[in-house]
PDB file of C-alpha atoms in Angstrom:
ATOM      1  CA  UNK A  15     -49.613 -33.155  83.196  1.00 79.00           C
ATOM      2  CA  UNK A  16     -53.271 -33.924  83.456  1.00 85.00           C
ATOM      3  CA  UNK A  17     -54.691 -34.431  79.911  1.00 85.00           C
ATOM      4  CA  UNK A  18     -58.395 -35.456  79.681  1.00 88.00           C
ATOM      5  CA  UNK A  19     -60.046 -37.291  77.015  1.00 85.00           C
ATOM      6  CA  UNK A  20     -63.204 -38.500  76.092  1.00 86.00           C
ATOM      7  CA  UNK A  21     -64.089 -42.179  76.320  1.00 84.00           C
ATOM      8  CA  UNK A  22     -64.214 -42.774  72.582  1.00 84.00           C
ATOM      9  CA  UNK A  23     -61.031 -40.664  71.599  1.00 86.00           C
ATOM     10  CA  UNK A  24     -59.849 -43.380  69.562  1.00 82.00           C
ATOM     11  CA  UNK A  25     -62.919 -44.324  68.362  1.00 84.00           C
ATOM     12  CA  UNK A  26     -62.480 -42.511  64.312  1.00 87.00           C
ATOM     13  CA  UNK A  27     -59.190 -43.958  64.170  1.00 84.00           C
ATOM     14  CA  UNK A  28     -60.399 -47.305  65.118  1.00 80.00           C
ATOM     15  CA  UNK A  29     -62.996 -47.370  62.826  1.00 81.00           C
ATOM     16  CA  UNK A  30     -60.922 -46.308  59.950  1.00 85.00           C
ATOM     17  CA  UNK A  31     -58.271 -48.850  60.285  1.00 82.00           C
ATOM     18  CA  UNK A  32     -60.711 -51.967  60.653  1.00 80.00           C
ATOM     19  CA  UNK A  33     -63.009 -50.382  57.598  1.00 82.00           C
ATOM     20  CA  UNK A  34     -59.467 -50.163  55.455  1.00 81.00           C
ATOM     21  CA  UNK A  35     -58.599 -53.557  56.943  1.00 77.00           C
ATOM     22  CA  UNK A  36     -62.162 -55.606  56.412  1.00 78.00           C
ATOM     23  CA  UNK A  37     -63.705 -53.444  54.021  1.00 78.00           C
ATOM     24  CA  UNK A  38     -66.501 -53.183  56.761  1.00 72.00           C
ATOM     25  CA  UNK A  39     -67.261 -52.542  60.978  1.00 71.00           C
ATOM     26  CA  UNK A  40     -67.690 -56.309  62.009  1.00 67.00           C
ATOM     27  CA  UNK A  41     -71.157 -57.003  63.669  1.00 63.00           C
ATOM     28  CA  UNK A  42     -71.505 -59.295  66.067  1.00 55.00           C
ATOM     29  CA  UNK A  43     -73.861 -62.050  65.586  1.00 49.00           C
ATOM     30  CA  UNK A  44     -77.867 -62.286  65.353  1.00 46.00           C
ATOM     31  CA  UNK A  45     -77.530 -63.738  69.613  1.00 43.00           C
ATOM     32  CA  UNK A  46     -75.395 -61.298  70.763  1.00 47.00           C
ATOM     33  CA  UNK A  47     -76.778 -57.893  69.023  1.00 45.00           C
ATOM     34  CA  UNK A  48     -77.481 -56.664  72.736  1.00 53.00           C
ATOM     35  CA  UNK A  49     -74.434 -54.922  73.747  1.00 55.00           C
ATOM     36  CA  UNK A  50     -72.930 -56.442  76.499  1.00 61.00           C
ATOM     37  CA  UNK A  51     -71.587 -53.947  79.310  1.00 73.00           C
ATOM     38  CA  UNK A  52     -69.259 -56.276  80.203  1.00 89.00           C
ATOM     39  CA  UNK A  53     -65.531 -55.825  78.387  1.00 91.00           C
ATOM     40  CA  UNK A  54     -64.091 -58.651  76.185  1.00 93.00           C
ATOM     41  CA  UNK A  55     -60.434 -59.478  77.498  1.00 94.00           C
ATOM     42  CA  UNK A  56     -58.683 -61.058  74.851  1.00 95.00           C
ATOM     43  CA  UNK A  57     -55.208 -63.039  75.735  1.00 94.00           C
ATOM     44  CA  UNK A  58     -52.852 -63.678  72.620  1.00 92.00           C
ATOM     45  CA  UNK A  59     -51.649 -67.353  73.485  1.00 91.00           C
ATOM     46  CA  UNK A  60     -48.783 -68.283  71.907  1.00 85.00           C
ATOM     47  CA  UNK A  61     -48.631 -71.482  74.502  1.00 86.00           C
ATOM     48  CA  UNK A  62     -47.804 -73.742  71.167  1.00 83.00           C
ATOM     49  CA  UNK A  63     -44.589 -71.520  69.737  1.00 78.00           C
ATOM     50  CA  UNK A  64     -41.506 -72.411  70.102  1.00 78.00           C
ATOM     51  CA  UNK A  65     -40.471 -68.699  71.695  1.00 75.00           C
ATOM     52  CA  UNK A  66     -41.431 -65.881  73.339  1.00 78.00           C
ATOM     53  CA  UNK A  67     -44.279 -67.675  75.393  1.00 80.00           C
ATOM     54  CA  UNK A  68     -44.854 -67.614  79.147  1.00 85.00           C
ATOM     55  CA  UNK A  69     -44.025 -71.054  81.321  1.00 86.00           C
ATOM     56  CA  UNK A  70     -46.845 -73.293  82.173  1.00 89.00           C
ATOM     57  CA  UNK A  71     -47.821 -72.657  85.273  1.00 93.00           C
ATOM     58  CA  UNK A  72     -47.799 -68.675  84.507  1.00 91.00           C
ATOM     59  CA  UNK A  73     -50.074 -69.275  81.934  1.00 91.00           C
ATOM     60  CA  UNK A  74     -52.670 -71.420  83.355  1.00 94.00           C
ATOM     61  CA  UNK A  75     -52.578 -69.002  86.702  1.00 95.00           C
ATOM     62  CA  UNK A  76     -53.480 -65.805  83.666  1.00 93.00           C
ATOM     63  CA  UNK A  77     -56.294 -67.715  82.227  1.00 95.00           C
ATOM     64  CA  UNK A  78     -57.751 -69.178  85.719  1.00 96.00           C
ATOM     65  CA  UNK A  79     -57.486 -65.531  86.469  1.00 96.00           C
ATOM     66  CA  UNK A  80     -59.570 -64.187  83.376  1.00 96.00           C
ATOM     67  CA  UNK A  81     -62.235 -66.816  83.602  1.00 97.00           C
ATOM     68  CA  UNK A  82     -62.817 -66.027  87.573  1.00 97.00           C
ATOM     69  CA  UNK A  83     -63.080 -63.065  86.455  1.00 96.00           C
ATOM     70  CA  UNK A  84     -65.883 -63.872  83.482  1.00 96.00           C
ATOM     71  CA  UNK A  85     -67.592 -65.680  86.172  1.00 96.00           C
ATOM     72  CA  UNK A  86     -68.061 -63.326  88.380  1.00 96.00           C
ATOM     73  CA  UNK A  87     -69.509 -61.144  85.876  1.00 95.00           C
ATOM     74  CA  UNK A  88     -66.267 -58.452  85.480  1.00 94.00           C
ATOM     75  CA  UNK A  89     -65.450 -59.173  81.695  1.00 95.00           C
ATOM     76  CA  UNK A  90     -65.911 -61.427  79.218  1.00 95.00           C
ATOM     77  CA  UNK A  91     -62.435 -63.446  78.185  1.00 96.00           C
ATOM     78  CA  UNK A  92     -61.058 -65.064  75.299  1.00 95.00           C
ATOM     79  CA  UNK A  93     -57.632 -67.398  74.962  1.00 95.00           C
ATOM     80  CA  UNK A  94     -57.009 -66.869  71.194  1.00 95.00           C
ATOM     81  CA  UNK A  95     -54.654 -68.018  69.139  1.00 93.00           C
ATOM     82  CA  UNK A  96     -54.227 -65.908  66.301  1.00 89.00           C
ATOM     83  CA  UNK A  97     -52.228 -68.597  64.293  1.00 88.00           C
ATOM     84  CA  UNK A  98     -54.837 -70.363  63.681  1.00 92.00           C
ATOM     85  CA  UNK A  99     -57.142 -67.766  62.911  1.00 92.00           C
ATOM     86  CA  UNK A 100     -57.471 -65.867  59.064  1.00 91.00           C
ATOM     87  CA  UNK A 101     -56.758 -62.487  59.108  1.00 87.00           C
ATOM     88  CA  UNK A 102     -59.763 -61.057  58.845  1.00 85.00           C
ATOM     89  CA  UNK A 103     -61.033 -63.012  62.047  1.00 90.00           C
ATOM     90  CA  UNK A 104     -57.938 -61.296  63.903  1.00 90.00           C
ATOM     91  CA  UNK A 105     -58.805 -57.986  63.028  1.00 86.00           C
ATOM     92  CA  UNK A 106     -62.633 -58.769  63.719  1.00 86.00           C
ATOM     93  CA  UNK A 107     -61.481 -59.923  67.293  1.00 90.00           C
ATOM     94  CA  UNK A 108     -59.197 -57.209  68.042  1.00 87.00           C
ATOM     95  CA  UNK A 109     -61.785 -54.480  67.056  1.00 83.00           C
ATOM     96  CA  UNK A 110     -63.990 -56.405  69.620  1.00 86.00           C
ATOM     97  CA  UNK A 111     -61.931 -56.335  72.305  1.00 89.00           C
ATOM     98  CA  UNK A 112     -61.528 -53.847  75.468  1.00 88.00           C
ATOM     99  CA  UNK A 113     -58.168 -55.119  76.435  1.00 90.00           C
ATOM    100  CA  UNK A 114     -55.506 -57.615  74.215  1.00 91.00           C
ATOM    101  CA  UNK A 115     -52.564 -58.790  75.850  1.00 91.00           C
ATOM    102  CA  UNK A 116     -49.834 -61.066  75.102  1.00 86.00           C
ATOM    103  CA  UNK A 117     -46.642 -62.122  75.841  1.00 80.00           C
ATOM    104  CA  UNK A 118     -43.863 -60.311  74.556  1.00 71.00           C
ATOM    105  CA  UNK A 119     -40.454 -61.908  75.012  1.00 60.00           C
ATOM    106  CA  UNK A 120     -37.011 -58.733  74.213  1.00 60.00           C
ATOM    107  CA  UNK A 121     -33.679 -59.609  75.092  1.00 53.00           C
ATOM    108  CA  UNK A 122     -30.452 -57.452  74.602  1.00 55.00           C
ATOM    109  CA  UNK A 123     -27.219 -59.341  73.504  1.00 55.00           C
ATOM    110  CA  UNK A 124     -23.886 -58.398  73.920  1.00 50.00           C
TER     111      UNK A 124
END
């Protein structure tokens, strides 16, 4: 099946859940009003958990990987931690971002 969308197909539903969220569409700030053509890549680090996180060395290779990438001009990246963050900046952030992606630990026990 070959199902074409526009670029902005979730765009309305977007909007309405951060508006019901935040009462508003965050802005970004007076220096960054230009919008940026490059995507914001946002990684969910839960790095100081005591589960479902990703081993050391798997986690420093992900964010060397996402800043190479800011560098050379693909994306702009973010290593957040949403525990220490308020609601409202977590919604704020994830209405920003192109891409979020996090760890997610499932295991099955018999």
């Amino acid at each position: 099946m070959d199902v074409t969308v526009p670029d902005n197909f979730w765009e309305p539903l977007r909007r309405t859940i951060v508006t019901n969220l935040l009462g508003h569409l965050p802005t970004p700030p007076e220096s960054a009003r230009e919008p940026s053509s490059k995507p914001l890549v946002t990684y969910v680090s839960r790095q100081r958990a005591n589960a479902r996180r990703l081993l050391v060395k798997d986690h420093e290779a992900l964010v060397s990987a996402f800043k190479d990438l800011e560098e050379q001009g693909v994306c702009e990246f973010r290593e957040a931690r949403m525990e220490e963050m308020s609601l409202r900046e977590q919604v704020e952030l994830a209405a920003r971002s192109a891409l979020l992606l996090s760890y997610l630990a499932y295991s099955v026990r018999s």
